[in-house]
Amino acid sequence: MDHDVERILFNEAEIRSGTDRVAAEVTAAYAGRPFTVVSVLKGSCIFASDLIRRIPIPLELAFVSASSYGDGTQSGRLALNFFPAESEIAGRNLLLVDDILDTGKTLSRLVGEMHKRGAAEVRSCVFLDKPARRAVPFRADFRVFEVDDLFVVGYGLDFAGHYRNLPYVGALKRECYERPRSAAR
Ligand code: XMP
């Protein structure tokens, strides 16, 4: 897998210190207020699990699953696969945690859906933010790093289902996502 990475953008130490910084911001924002971290699967599973272990105040954890059917590197039609139970949303302060904020379509849709289901407050926290690609206006309340318009993998982020287990974030070599899908393994 390492051979498919053009260059490392954030190494393990940088990820750790960036996550520490944002965990401290989240802790200060929710001190004394109950809240639920809603991890957006699958991409945020690694970031969310590192983040919550650095937040030393009570929180609950829930999951939502969203996927977009594009051509592998472009966002396409968004499908919401499953939601937390209504009792985990209604009247709660929710912090949506996602791997990357790209066009903004996923998080803006999820914020709307959570409000529709009765959430008291919905905020968002992203590991990466790619502002150059925004198609709908959206600002995350918390973010670890900003990235340029590159296709990135690792630390939960995938291409065609692979590379999520890389411990760092890297830019994928163009030849890896431009070759036929069947060869991208
Ligand atoms: P939107 O466009 O809705 O996208 O903000 C959010 C989802 O798109 C995926 N995405 C990426 N995945 N490398 C990836 O591995 C990327 O550079 C990238 N850009 C967008 C991701 O699933 C994210 O949750």
JSON list of C-alpha atoms and ligand atoms in Angstrom, two decimals, residues 40-44 66-68 72-76 78 98-108 128 130 133-134 147-154 156-159 162 164, ligand 1:
[
{"chain": "A", "resi": 40, "resn": "VAL", "atom": "CA", "xyz": [-20.08, 8.94, 10.36]},
{"chain": "A", "resi": 41, "resn": "LEU", "atom": "CA", "xyz": [-19.12, 5.51, 9.05]},
{"chain": "A", "resi": 42, "resn": "LYS", "atom": "CA", "xyz": [-17.07, 4.15, 7.64]},
{"chain": "A", "resi": 43, "resn": "GLY", "atom": "CA", "xyz": [-14.38, 6.77, 7.19]},
{"chain": "A", "resi": 44, "resn": "SER", "atom": "CA", "xyz": [-14.44, 8.42, 10.62]},
{"chain": "A", "resi": 66, "resn": "ALA", "atom": "CA", "xyz": [-23.49, 7.49, 4.73]},
{"chain": "A", "resi": 67, "resn": "SER", "atom": "CA", "xyz": [-22.01, 6.59, 1.38]},
{"chain": "A", "resi": 68, "resn": "SER", "atom": "CA", "xyz": [-21.79, 8.39, -1.88]},
{"chain": "A", "resi": 72, "resn": "GLY", "atom": "CA", "xyz": [-14.23, 6.43, -6.68]},
{"chain": "A", "resi": 73, "resn": "THR", "atom": "CA", "xyz": [-12.72, 9.90, -6.25]},
{"chain": "A", "resi": 74, "resn": "GLN", "atom": "CA", "xyz": [-15.73, 12.13, -6.99]},
{"chain": "A", "resi": 75, "resn": "SER", "atom": "CA", "xyz": [-18.74, 12.41, -4.68]},
{"chain": "A", "resi": 76, "resn": "GLY", "atom": "CA", "xyz": [-21.91, 11.11, -6.27]},
{"chain": "A", "resi": 78, "resn": "LEU", "atom": "CA", "xyz": [-25.58, 10.23, -1.29]},
{"chain": "A", "resi": 98, "resn": "ASP", "atom": "CA", "xyz": [-16.53, 12.82, 9.90]},
{"chain": "A", "resi": 99, "resn": "ASP", "atom": "CA", "xyz": [-13.24, 11.96, 8.20]},
{"chain": "A", "resi": 100, "resn": "ILE", "atom": "CA", "xyz": [-13.26, 14.69, 5.55]},
{"chain": "A", "resi": 101, "resn": "LEU", "atom": "CA", "xyz": [-15.38, 17.66, 4.60]},
{"chain": "A", "resi": 102, "resn": "ASP", "atom": "CA", "xyz": [-15.22, 17.88, 0.83]},
{"chain": "A", "resi": 103, "resn": "THR", "atom": "CA", "xyz": [-18.22, 19.15, -1.16]},
{"chain": "A", "resi": 104, "resn": "GLY", "atom": "CA", "xyz": [-20.14, 19.55, 2.12]},
{"chain": "A", "resi": 105, "resn": "LYS", "atom": "CA", "xyz": [-23.11, 17.53, 0.87]},
{"chain": "A", "resi": 106, "resn": "THR", "atom": "CA", "xyz": [-22.80, 14.71, 3.40]},
{"chain": "A", "resi": 107, "resn": "LEU", "atom": "CA", "xyz": [-22.59, 16.85, 6.51]},
{"chain": "A", "resi": 108, "resn": "SER", "atom": "CA", "xyz": [-25.16, 19.42, 5.45]},
{"chain": "A", "resi": 128, "resn": "LEU", "atom": "CA", "xyz": [-9.74, 16.98, 7.28]},
{"chain": "A", "resi": 130, "resn": "LYS", "atom": "CA", "xyz": [-10.86, 20.53, 1.76]},
{"chain": "A", "resi": 133, "resn": "ARG", "atom": "CA", "xyz": [-14.01, 21.61, -3.16]},
{"chain": "A", "resi": 134, "resn": "ARG", "atom": "CA", "xyz": [-17.05, 23.00, -1.36]},
{"chain": "A", "resi": 147, "resn": "VAL", "atom": "CA", "xyz": [-5.87, 19.93, 2.92]},
{"chain": "A", "resi": 148, "resn": "ASP", "atom": "CA", "xyz": [-5.43, 20.99, -0.68]},
{"chain": "A", "resi": 149, "resn": "ASP", "atom": "CA", "xyz": [-7.54, 19.50, -3.43]},
{"chain": "A", "resi": 150, "resn": "LEU", "atom": "CA", "xyz": [-5.76, 16.12, -3.54]},
{"chain": "A", "resi": 151, "resn": "PHE", "atom": "CA", "xyz": [-7.27, 12.66, -3.21]},
{"chain": "A", "resi": 152, "resn": "VAL", "atom": "CA", "xyz": [-6.11, 11.46, 0.18]},
{"chain": "A", "resi": 153, "resn": "VAL", "atom": "CA", "xyz": [-6.11, 8.04, 1.82]},
{"chain": "A", "resi": 154, "resn": "GLY", "atom": "CA", "xyz": [-5.22, 6.50, 5.16]},
{"chain": "A", "resi": 156, "resn": "GLY", "atom": "CA", "xyz": [-9.83, 5.78, 7.82]},
{"chain": "A", "resi": 157, "resn": "LEU", "atom": "CA", "xyz": [-9.96, 7.32, 4.35]},
{"chain": "A", "resi": 158, "resn": "ASP", "atom": "CA", "xyz": [-10.25, 4.88, 1.48]},
{"chain": "A", "resi": 159, "resn": "PHE", "atom": "CA", "xyz": [-10.07, 4.51, -2.23]},
{"chain": "A", "resi": 162, "resn": "HIS", "atom": "CA", "xyz": [-8.69, 0.09, 0.54]},
{"chain": "A", "resi": 164, "resn": "ARG", "atom": "CA", "xyz": [-8.16, 2.82, 5.50]},
{"chain": "B", "resi": 1, "resn": "XMP", "atom": "P1", "xyz": [-18.69, 15.42, 0.87]},
{"chain": "B", "resi": 1, "resn": "XMP", "atom": "O1", "xyz": [-18.33, 15.70, -0.58]},
{"chain": "B", "resi": 1, "resn": "XMP", "atom": "O2", "xyz": [-20.11, 14.99, 1.00]},
{"chain": "B", "resi": 1, "resn": "XMP", "atom": "O3", "xyz": [-17.77, 14.18, 1.10]},
{"chain": "B", "resi": 1, "resn": "XMP", "atom": "O4", "xyz": [-18.27, 16.54, 1.77]},
{"chain": "B", "resi": 1, "resn": "XMP", "atom": "C1", "xyz": [-17.58, 13.54, 2.22]},
{"chain": "B", "resi": 1, "resn": "XMP", "atom": "C2", "xyz": [-17.17, 12.13, 1.91]},
{"chain": "B", "resi": 1, "resn": "XMP", "atom": "O5", "xyz": [-16.50, 11.99, 0.63]},
{"chain": "B", "resi": 1, "resn": "XMP", "atom": "C3", "xyz": [-15.40, 11.12, 0.73]},
{"chain": "B", "resi": 1, "resn": "XMP", "atom": "N1", "xyz": [-14.17, 11.84, 0.31]},
{"chain": "B", "resi": 1, "resn": "XMP", "atom": "C4", "xyz": [-12.94, 11.32, 0.30]},
{"chain": "B", "resi": 1, "resn": "XMP", "atom": "N2", "xyz": [-12.49, 10.12, 0.65]},
{"chain": "B", "resi": 1, "resn": "XMP", "atom": "N3", "xyz": [-10.29, 10.76, 0.12]},
{"chain": "B", "resi": 1, "resn": "XMP", "atom": "C5", "xyz": [-11.16, 9.84, 0.55]},
{"chain": "B", "resi": 1, "resn": "XMP", "atom": "O6", "xyz": [-10.75, 8.75, 0.88]},
{"chain": "B", "resi": 1, "resn": "XMP", "atom": "C6", "xyz": [-10.64, 12.01, -0.25]},
{"chain": "B", "resi": 1, "resn": "XMP", "atom": "O7", "xyz": [-9.80, 12.82, -0.64]},
{"chain": "B", "resi": 1, "resn": "XMP", "atom": "C7", "xyz": [-12.05, 12.31, -0.15]},
{"chain": "B", "resi": 1, "resn": "XMP", "atom": "N4", "xyz": [-12.78, 13.41, -0.42]},
{"chain": "B", "resi": 1, "resn": "XMP", "atom": "C8", "xyz": [-14.07, 13.08, -0.12]},
{"chain": "B", "resi": 1, "resn": "XMP", "atom": "C9", "xyz": [-15.35, 10.72, 2.20]},
{"chain": "B", "resi": 1, "resn": "XMP", "atom": "O8", "xyz": [-15.98, 9.47, 2.34]},
{"chain": "B", "resi": 1, "resn": "XMP", "atom": "C10", "xyz": [-16.16, 11.74, 2.94]},
{"chain": "B", "resi": 1, "resn": "XMP", "atom": "O9", "xyz": [-16.77, 11.28, 4.12]}
]
